[in-house]
Structure formats: C-alpha cells, structure tokens
Tab-separated table of N, CA and C in Angstrom:
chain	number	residue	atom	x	y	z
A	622	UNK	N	-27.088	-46.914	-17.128
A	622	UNK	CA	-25.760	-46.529	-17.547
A	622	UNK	C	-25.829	-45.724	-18.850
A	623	UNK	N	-26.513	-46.395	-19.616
A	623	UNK	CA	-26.648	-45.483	-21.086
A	623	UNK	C	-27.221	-44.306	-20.857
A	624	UNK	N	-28.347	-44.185	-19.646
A	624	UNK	CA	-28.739	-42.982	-19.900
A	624	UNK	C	-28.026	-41.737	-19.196
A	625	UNK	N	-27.120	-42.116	-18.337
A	625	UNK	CA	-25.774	-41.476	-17.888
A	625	UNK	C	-25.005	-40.946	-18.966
A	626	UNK	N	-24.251	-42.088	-19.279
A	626	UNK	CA	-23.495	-40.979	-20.833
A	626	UNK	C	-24.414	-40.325	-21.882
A	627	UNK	N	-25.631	-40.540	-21.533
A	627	UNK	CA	-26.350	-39.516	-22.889
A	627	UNK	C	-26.330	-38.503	-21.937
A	628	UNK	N	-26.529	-38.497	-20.870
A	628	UNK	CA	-26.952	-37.078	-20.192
A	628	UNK	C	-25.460	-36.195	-19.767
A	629	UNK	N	-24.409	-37.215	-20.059
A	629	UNK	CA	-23.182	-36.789	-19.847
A	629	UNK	C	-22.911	-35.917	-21.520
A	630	UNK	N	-23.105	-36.581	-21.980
A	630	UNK	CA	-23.015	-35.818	-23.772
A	630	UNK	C	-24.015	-34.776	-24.099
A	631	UNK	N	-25.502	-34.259	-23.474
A	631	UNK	CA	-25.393	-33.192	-23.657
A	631	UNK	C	-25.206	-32.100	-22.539
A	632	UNK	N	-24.729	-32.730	-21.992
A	632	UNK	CA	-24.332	-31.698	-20.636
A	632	UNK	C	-22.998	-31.103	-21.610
A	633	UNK	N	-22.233	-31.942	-22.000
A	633	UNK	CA	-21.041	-31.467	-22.509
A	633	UNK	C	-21.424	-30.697	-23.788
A	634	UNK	N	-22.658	-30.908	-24.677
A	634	UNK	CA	-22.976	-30.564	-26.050
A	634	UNK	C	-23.165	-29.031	-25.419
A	635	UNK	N	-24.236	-29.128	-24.304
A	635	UNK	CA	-24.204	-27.726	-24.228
A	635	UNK	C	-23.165	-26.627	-23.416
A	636	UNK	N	-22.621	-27.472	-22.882
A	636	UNK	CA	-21.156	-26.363	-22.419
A	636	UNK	C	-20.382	-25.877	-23.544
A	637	UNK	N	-20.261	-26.344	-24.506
A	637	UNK	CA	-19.444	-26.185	-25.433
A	637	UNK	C	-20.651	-25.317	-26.563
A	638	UNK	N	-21.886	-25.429	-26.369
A	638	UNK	CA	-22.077	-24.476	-27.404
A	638	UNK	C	-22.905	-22.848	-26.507
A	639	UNK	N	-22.493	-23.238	-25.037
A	639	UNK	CA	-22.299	-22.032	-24.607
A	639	UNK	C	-20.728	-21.314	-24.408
A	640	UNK	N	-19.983	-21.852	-24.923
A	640	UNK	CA	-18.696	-20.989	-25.008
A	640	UNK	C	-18.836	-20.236	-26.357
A	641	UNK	N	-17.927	-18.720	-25.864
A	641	UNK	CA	-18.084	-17.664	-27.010
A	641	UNK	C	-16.452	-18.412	-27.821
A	642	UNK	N	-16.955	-17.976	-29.163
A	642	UNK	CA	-15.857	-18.442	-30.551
A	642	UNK	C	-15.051	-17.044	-30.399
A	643	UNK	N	-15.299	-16.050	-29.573
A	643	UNK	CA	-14.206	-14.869	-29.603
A	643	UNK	C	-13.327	-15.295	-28.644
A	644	UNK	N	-11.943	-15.069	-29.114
A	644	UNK	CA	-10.554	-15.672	-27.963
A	644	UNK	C	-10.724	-14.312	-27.086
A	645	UNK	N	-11.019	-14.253	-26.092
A	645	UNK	CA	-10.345	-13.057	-24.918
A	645	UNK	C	-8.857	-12.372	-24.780
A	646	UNK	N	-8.885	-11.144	-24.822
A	646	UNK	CA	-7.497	-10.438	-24.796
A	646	UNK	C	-7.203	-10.207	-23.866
A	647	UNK	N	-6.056	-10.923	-23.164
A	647	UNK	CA	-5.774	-10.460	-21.689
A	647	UNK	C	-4.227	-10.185	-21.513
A	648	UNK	N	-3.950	-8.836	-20.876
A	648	UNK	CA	-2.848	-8.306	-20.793
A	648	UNK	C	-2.560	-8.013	-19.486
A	649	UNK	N	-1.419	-7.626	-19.213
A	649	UNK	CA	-0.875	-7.030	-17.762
A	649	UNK	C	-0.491	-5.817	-17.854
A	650	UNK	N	0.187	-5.233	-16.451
A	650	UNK	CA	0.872	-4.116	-16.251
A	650	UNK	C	1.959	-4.537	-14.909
A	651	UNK	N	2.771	-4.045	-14.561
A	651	UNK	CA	3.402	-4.434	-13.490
A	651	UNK	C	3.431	-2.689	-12.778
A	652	UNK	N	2.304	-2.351	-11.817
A	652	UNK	CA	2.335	-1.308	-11.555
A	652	UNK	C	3.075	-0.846	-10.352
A	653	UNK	N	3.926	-1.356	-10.077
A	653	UNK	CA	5.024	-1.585	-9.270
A	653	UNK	C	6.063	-0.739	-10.449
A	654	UNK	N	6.633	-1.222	-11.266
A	654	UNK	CA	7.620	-0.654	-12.327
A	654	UNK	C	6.811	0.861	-12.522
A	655	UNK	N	5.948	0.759	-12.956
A	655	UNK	CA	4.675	2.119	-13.334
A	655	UNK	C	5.127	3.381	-12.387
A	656	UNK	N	4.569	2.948	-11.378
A	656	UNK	CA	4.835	3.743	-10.570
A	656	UNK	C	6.692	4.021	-9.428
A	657	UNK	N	6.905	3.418	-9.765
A	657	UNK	CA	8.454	3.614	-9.985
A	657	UNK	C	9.306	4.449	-10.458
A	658	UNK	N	8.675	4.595	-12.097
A	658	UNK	CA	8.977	5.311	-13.444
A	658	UNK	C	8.565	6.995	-12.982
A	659	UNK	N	7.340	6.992	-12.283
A	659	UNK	CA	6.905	8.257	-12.308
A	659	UNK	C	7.022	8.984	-11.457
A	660	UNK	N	7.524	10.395	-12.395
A	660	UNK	CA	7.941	11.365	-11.070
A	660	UNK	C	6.853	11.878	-9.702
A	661	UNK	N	6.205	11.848	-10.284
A	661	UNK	CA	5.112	12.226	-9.058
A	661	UNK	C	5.199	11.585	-7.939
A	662	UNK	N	5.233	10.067	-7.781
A	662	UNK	CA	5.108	9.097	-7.164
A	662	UNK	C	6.760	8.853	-6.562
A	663	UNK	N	7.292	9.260	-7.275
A	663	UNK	CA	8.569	9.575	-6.454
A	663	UNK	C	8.756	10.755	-5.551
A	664	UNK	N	8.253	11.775	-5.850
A	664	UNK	CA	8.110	12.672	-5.324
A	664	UNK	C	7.081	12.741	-3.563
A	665	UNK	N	6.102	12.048	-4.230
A	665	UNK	CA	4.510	11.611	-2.770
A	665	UNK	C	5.924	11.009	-2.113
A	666	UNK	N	6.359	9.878	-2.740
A	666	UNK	CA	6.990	9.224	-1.134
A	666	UNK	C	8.316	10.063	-0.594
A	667	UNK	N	8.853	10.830	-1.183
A	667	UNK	CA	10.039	11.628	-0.234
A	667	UNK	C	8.737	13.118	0.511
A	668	UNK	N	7.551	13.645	0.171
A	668	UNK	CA	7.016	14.296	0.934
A	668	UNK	C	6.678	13.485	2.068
A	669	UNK	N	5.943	12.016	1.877
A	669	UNK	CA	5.948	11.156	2.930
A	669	UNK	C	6.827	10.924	3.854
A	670	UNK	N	8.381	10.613	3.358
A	670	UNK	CA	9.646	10.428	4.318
A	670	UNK	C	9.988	11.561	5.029
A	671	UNK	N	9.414	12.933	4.854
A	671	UNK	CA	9.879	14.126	5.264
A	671	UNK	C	8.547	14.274	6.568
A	672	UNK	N	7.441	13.996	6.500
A	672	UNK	CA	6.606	14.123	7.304
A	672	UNK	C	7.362	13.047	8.279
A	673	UNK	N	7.642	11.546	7.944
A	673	UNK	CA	7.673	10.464	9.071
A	673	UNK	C	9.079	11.206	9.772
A	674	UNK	N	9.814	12.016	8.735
A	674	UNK	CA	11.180	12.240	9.466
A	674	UNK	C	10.764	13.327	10.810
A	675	UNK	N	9.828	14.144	10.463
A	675	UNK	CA	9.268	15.058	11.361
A	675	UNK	C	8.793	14.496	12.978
A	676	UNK	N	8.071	13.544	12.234
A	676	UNK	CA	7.009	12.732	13.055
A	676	UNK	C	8.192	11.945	14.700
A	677	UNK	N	9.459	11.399	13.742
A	677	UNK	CA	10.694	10.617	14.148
A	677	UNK	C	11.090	11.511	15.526
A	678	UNK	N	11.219	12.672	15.000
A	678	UNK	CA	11.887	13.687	15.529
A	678	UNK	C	11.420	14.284	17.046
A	679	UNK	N	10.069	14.157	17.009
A	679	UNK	CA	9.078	14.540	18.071
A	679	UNK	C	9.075	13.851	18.671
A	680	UNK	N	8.725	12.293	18.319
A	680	UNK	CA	8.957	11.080	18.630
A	680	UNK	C	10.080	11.014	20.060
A	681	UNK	N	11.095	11.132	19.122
A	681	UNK	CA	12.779	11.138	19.940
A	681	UNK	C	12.778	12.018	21.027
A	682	UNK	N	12.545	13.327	21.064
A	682	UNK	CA	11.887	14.593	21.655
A	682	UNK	C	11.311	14.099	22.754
A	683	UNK	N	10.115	13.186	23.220
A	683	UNK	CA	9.400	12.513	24.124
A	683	UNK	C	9.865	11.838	24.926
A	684	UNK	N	10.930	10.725	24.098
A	684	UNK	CA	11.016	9.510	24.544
A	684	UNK	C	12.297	10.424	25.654
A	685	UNK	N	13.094	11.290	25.213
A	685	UNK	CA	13.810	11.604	25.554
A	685	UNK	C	13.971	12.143	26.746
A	686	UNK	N	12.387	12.987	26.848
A	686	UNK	CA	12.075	13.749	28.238
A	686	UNK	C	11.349	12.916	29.215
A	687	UNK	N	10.590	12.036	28.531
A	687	UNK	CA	10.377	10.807	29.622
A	687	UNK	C	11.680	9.873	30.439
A	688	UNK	N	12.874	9.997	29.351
A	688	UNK	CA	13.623	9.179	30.269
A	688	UNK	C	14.842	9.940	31.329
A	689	UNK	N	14.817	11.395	30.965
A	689	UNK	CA	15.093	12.152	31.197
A	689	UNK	C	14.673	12.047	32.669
A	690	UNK	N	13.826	12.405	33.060
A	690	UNK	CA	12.327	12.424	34.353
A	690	UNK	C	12.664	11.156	35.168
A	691	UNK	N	12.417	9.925	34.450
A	691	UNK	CA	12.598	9.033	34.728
A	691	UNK	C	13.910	8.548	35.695
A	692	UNK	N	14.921	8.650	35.011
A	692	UNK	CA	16.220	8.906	35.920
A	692	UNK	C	16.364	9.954	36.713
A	693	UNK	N	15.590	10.714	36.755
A	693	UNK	CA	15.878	11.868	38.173
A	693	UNK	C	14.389	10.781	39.013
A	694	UNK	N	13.596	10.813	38.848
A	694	UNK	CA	13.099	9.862	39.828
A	694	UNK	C	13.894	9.224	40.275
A	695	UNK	N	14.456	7.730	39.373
A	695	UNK	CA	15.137	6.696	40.204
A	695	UNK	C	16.106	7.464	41.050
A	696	UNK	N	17.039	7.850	40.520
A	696	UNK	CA	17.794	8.457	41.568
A	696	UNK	C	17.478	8.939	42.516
A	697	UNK	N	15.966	9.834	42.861
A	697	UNK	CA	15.488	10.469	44.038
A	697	UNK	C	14.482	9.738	44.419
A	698	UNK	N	14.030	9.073	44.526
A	698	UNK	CA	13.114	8.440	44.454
A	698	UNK	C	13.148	8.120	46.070
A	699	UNK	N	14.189	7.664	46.801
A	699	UNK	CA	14.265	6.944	47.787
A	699	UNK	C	14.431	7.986	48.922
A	700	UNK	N	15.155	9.529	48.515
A	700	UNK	CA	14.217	10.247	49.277
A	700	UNK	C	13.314	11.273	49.494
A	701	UNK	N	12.405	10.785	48.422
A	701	UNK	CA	11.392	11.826	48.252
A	701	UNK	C	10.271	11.132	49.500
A	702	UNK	N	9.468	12.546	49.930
A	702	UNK	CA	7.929	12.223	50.514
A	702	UNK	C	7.366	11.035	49.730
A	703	UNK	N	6.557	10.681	50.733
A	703	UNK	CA	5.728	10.013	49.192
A	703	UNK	C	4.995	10.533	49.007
A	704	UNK	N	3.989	11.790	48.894
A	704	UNK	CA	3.397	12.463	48.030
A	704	UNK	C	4.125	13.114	46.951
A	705	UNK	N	5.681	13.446	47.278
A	705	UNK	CA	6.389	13.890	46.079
A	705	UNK	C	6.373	12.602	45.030
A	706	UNK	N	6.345	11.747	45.619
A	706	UNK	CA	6.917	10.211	45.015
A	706	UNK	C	5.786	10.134	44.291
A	707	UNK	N	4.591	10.222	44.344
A	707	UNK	CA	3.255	9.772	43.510
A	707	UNK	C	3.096	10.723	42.763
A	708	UNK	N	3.342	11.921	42.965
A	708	UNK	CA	3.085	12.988	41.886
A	708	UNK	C	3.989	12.786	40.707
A	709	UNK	N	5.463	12.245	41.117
A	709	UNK	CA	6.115	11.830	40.100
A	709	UNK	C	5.770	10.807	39.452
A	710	UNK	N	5.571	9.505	39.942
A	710	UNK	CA	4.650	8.541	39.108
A	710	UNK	C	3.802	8.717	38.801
A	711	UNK	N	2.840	9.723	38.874
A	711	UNK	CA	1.629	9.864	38.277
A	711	UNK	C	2.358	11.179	37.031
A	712	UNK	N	3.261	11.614	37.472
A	712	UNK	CA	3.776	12.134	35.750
A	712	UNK	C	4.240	11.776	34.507
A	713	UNK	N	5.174	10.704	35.208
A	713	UNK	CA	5.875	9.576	34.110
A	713	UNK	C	5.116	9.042	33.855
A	714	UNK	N	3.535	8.780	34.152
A	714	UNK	CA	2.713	7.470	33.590
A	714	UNK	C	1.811	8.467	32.662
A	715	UNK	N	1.914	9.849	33.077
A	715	UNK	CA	1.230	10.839	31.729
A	715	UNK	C	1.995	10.908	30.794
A	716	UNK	N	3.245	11.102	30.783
A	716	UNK	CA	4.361	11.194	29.747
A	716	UNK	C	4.273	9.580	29.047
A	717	UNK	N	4.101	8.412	29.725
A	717	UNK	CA	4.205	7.429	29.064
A	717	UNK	C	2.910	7.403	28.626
A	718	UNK	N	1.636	7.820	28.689
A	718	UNK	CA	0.940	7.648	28.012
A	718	UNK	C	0.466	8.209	26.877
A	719	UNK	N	1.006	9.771	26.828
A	719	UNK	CA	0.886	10.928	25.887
A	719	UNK	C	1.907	10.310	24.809
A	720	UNK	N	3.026	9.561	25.053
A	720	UNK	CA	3.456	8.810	24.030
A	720	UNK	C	2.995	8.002	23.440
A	721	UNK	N	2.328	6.771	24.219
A	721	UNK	CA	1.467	6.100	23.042
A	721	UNK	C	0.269	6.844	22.400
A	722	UNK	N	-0.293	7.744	22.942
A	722	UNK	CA	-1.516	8.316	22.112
A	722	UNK	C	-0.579	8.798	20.988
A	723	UNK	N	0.601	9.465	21.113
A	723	UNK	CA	1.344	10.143	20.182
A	723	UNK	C	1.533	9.025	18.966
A	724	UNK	N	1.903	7.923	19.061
A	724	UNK	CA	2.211	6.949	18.470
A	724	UNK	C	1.287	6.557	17.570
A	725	UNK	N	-0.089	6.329	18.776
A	725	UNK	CA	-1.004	6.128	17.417
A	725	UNK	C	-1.963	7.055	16.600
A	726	UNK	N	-1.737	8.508	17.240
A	726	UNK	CA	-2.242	9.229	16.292
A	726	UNK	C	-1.034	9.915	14.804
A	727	UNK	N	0.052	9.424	15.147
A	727	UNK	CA	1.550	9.363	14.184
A	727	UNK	C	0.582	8.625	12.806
A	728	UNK	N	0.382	6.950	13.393
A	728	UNK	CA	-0.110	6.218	12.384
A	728	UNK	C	-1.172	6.424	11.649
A	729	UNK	N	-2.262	7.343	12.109
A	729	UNK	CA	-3.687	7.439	11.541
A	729	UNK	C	-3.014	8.900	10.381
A	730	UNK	N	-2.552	9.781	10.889
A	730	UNK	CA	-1.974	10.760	10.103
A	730	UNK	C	-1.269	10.166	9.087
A	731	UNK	N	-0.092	9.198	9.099
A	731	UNK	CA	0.723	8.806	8.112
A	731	UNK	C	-0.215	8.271	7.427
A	732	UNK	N	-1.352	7.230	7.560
A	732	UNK	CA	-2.440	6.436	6.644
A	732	UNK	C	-2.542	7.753	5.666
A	733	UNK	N	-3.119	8.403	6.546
A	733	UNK	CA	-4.597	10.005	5.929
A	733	UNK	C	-3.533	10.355	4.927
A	734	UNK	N	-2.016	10.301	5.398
A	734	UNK	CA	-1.278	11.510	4.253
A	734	UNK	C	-1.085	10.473	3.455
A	735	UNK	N	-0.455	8.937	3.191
A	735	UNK	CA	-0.194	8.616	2.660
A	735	UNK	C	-1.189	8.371	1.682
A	736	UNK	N	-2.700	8.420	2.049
A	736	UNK	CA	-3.669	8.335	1.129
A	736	UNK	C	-3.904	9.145	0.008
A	737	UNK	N	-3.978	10.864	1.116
A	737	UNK	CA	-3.716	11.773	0.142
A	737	UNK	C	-2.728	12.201	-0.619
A	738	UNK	N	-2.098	11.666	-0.967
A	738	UNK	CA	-0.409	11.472	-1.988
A	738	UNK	C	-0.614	10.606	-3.184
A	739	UNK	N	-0.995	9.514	-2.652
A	739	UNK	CA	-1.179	8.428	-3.095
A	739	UNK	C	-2.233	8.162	-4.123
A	740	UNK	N	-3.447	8.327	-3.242
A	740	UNK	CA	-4.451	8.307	-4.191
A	740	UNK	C	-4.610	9.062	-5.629
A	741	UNK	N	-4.657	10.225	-5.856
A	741	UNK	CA	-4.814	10.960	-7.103
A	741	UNK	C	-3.673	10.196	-8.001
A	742	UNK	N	-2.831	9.586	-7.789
A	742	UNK	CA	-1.771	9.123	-8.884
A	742	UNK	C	-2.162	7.717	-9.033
A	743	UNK	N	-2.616	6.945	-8.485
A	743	UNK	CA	-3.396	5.883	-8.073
A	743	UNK	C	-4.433	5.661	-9.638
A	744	UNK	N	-5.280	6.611	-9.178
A	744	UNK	CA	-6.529	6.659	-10.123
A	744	UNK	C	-5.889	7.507	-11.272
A	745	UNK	N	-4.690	7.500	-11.468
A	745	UNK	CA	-4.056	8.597	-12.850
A	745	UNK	C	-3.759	7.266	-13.569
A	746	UNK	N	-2.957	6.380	-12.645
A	746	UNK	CA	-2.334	5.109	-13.670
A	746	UNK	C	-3.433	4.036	-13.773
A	747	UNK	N	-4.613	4.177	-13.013
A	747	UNK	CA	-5.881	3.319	-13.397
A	747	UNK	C	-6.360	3.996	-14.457
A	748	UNK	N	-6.962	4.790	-14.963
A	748	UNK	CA	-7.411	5.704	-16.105
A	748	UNK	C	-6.625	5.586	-18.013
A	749	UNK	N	-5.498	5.222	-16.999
A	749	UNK	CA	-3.973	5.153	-18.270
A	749	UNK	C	-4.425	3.711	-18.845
A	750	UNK	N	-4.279	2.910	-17.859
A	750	UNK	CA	-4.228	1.305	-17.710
A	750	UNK	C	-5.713	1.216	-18.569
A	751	UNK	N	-6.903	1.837	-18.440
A	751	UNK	CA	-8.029	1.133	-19.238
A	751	UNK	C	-8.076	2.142	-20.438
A	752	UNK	N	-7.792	3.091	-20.702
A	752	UNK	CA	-7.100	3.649	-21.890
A	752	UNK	C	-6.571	2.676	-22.923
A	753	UNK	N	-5.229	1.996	-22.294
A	753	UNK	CA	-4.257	1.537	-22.577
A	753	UNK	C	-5.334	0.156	-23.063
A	754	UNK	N	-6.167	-0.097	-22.415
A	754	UNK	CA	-6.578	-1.692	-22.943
A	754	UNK	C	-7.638	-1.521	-24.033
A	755	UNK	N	-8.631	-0.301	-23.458
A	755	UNK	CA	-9.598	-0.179	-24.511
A	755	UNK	C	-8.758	0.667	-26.423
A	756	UNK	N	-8.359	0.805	-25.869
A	756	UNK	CA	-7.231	1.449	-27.559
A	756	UNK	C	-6.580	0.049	-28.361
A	757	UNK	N	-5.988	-0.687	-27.622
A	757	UNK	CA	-5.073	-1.766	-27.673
A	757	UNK	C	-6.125	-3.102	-27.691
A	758	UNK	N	-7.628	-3.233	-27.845
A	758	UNK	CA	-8.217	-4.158	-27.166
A	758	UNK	C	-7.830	-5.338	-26.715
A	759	UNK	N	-7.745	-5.062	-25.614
A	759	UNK	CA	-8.023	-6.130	-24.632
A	759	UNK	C	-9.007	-6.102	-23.792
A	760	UNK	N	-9.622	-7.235	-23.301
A	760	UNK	CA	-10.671	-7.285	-22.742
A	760	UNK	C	-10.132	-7.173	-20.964
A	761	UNK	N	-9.122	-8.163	-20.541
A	761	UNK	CA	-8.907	-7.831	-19.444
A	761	UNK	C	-7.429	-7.205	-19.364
A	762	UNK	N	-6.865	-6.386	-18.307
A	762	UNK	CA	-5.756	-6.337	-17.533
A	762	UNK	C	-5.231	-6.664	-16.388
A	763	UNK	N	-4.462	-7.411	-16.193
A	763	UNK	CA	-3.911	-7.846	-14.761
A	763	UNK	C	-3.155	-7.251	-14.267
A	764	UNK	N	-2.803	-6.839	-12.829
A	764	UNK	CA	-1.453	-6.822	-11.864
A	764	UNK	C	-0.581	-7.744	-12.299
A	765	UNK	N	0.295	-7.521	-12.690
A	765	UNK	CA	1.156	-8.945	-12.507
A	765	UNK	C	1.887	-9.090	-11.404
A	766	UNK	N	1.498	-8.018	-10.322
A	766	UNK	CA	2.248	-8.235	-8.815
A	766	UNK	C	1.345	-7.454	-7.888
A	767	UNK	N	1.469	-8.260	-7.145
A	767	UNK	CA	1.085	-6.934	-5.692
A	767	UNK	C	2.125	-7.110	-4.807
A	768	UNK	N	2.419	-5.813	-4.227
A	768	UNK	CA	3.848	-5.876	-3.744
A	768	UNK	C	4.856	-6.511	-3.909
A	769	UNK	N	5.557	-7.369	-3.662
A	769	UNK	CA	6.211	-8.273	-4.326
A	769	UNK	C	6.208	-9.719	-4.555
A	770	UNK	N	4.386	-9.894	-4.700
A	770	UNK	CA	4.203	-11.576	-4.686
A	770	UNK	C	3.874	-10.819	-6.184
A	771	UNK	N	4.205	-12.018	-7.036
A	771	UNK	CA	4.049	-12.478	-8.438
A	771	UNK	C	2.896	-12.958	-8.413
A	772	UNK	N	1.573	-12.251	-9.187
A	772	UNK	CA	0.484	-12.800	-9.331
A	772	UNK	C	-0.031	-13.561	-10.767
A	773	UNK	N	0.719	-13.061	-11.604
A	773	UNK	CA	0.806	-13.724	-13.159
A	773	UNK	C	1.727	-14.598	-12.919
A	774	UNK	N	1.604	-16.172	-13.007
A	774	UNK	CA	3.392	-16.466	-13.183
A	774	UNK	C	3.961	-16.692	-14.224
A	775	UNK	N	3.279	-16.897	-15.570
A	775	UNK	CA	3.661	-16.546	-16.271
A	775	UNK	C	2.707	-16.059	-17.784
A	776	UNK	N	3.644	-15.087	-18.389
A	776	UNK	CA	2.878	-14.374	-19.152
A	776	UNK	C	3.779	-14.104	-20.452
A	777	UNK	N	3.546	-14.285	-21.877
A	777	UNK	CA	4.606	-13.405	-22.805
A	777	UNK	C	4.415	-12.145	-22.750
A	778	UNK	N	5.495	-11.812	-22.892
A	778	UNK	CA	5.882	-10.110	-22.912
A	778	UNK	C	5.271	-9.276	-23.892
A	779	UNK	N	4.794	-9.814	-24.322
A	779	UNK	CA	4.040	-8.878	-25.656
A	779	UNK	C	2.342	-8.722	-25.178
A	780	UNK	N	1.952	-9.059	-24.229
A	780	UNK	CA	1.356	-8.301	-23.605
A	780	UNK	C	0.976	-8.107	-22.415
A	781	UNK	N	2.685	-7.560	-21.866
A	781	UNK	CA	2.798	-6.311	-20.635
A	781	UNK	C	2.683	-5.012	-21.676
A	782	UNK	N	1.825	-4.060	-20.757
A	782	UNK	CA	1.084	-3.338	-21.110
A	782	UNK	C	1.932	-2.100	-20.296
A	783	UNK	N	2.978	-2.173	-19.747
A	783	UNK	CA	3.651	-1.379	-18.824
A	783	UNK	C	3.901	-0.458	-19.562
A	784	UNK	N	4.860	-0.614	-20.466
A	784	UNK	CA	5.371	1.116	-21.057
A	784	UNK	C	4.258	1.606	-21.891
A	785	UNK	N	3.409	0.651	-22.464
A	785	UNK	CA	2.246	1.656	-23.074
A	785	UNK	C	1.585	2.608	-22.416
A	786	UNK	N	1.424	2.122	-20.582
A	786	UNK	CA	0.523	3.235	-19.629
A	786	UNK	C	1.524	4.126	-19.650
A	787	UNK	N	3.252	3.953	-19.362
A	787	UNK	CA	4.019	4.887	-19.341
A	787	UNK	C	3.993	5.800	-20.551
A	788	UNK	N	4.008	5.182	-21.847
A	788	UNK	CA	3.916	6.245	-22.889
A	788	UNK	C	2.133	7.223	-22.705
A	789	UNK	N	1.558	6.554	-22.076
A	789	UNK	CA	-0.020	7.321	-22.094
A	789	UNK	C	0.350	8.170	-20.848
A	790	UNK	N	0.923	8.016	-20.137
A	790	UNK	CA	1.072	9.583	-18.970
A	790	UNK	C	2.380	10.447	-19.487
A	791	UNK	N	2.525	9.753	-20.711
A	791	UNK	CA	3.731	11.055	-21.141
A	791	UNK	C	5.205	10.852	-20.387
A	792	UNK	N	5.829	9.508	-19.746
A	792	UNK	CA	6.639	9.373	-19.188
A	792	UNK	C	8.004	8.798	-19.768
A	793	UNK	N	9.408	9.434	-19.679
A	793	UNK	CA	10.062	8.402	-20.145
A	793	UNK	C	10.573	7.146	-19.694
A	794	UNK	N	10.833	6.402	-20.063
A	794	UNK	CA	11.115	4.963	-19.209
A	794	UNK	C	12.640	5.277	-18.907
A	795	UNK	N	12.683	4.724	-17.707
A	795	UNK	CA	13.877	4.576	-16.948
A	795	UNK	C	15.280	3.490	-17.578
C-alpha cells in the first residue's frame, strides 16, 4: 500500500513538473459572422444562386418534355403498334434517364463551382485569422461554430477575434 501512494506521488510530482508555467492564449473567431460581413462572399453565393437558377431552369425544361411525351403516350398508347409502343418506351426511359445523369452531373458542377468561389476567400480569412493571432498572441484560435452547432460554449468576449480578422481584410462591420 505504501508503496502505491509513493508511486502515486511521483507520478503526480512529475506531471506537474512537466506542465509549462506559460498560461496558453486561446481565442476564437465566429467565421460564420466573418464571412457574412464580406463582400466577396456575398457576392460567390449570388454567382452561385445564378448558376443553380440556370441549372433549375434546364432542369424544368426536361422534366417538362418528358412529361410532355409521356402523356401523349398514355393517351396513345392503346392504339399504337407495338413496335410504335416500344420505341416510345424506350424514349421516355432515355429522357428519364438523361435526367438523372443531368441531375447528377448538376451536383458535381455545383460542388466544382462552389469550390471555386469559395475557396480563395476561404484561405483569405484563414491567412487574416493567423495574422490576427500571431500579432495579438495567441497561441490557439477556435471556430466557435461550424454551421450552426456551437462549438465553444462558452467563451468571454474579449477574445473573439472576429472584428479584428474583419479590421485585417479592411472590412466594415455590419
């Protein structure tokens, strides 16, 4: 037993004289607000909404001529040949399928653009953000959100680090 708590006391002697006597500076940003604030990033997502509106449009365009087709089948359907009859189902099932390819090559494009929008402003307010900490020292910076889960829960305000990245890209606050 005794030699338990001795081995318990310097287990503890030396945890404690491996901790550093410097306190750590740790700050946030809420880059959600950040990018909010900035025009650019307002700007990427209405070029974004203008592509999906495009995208919508073609979309509608398809669905439209497939169902279009579709109801002149049903309606004729009963007296067509049936070689007329299969050529038509074998059209509507190209039209229904040229739609889903449409669909998911919609999504790989919206990724690609939304990347390329996205990204360069991305790595503008990362650049700001360790600016912002190495000037200000702090050792770390946090998200204090990703999307809208709260990842800090709580923090004093004196060091969110938010309008400092905003004052380092030259922005005014909203």
């Amino acid at each position: 037993m005794k030699k338990l708590i001795a081995s318990l006391l310097v287990l503890i002697g030396f945890s404690s004289f491996g901790q550093s006597q410097d306190c750590q500076r740790i700050g946030f940003a809420d880059t959600n607000y950040i990018l909010q604030v900035l025009p650019e990033f307002n700007k990427a997502q209405n070029d974004l909404q203008v592509d999906i509106n495009q995208y919508e449009k073609q979309f509608q365009a398809k669905i439209a001529e497939y169902e279009s087709k579709l109801k002149l089948y049903q309606q004729g359907s009963s007296a067509m040949i049936d070689i007329v009859r299969l050529d038509k189902e074998t059209e509507l099932r190209r039209i229904q399928e040229s739609i889903e390819k449409f669909q998911g090559d919609v999504q790989v494009a919206l990724r690609k653009r939304e990347s390329e929008l996205l990204q360069p402003i991305l790595n503008k307010v990362g650049r700001a953000i360790d600016a912002v900490a190495l000037e200000n020292g702090f050792d770390f910076i946090l998200n204090s959100k990703v999307g809208t889960t709260e990842i800090v829960q709580f923090a004093d305000q004196k060091f969110d680090v938010s309008d400092l990245v905003l004052d380092k890209l030259g922005v005014d606050k909203k």
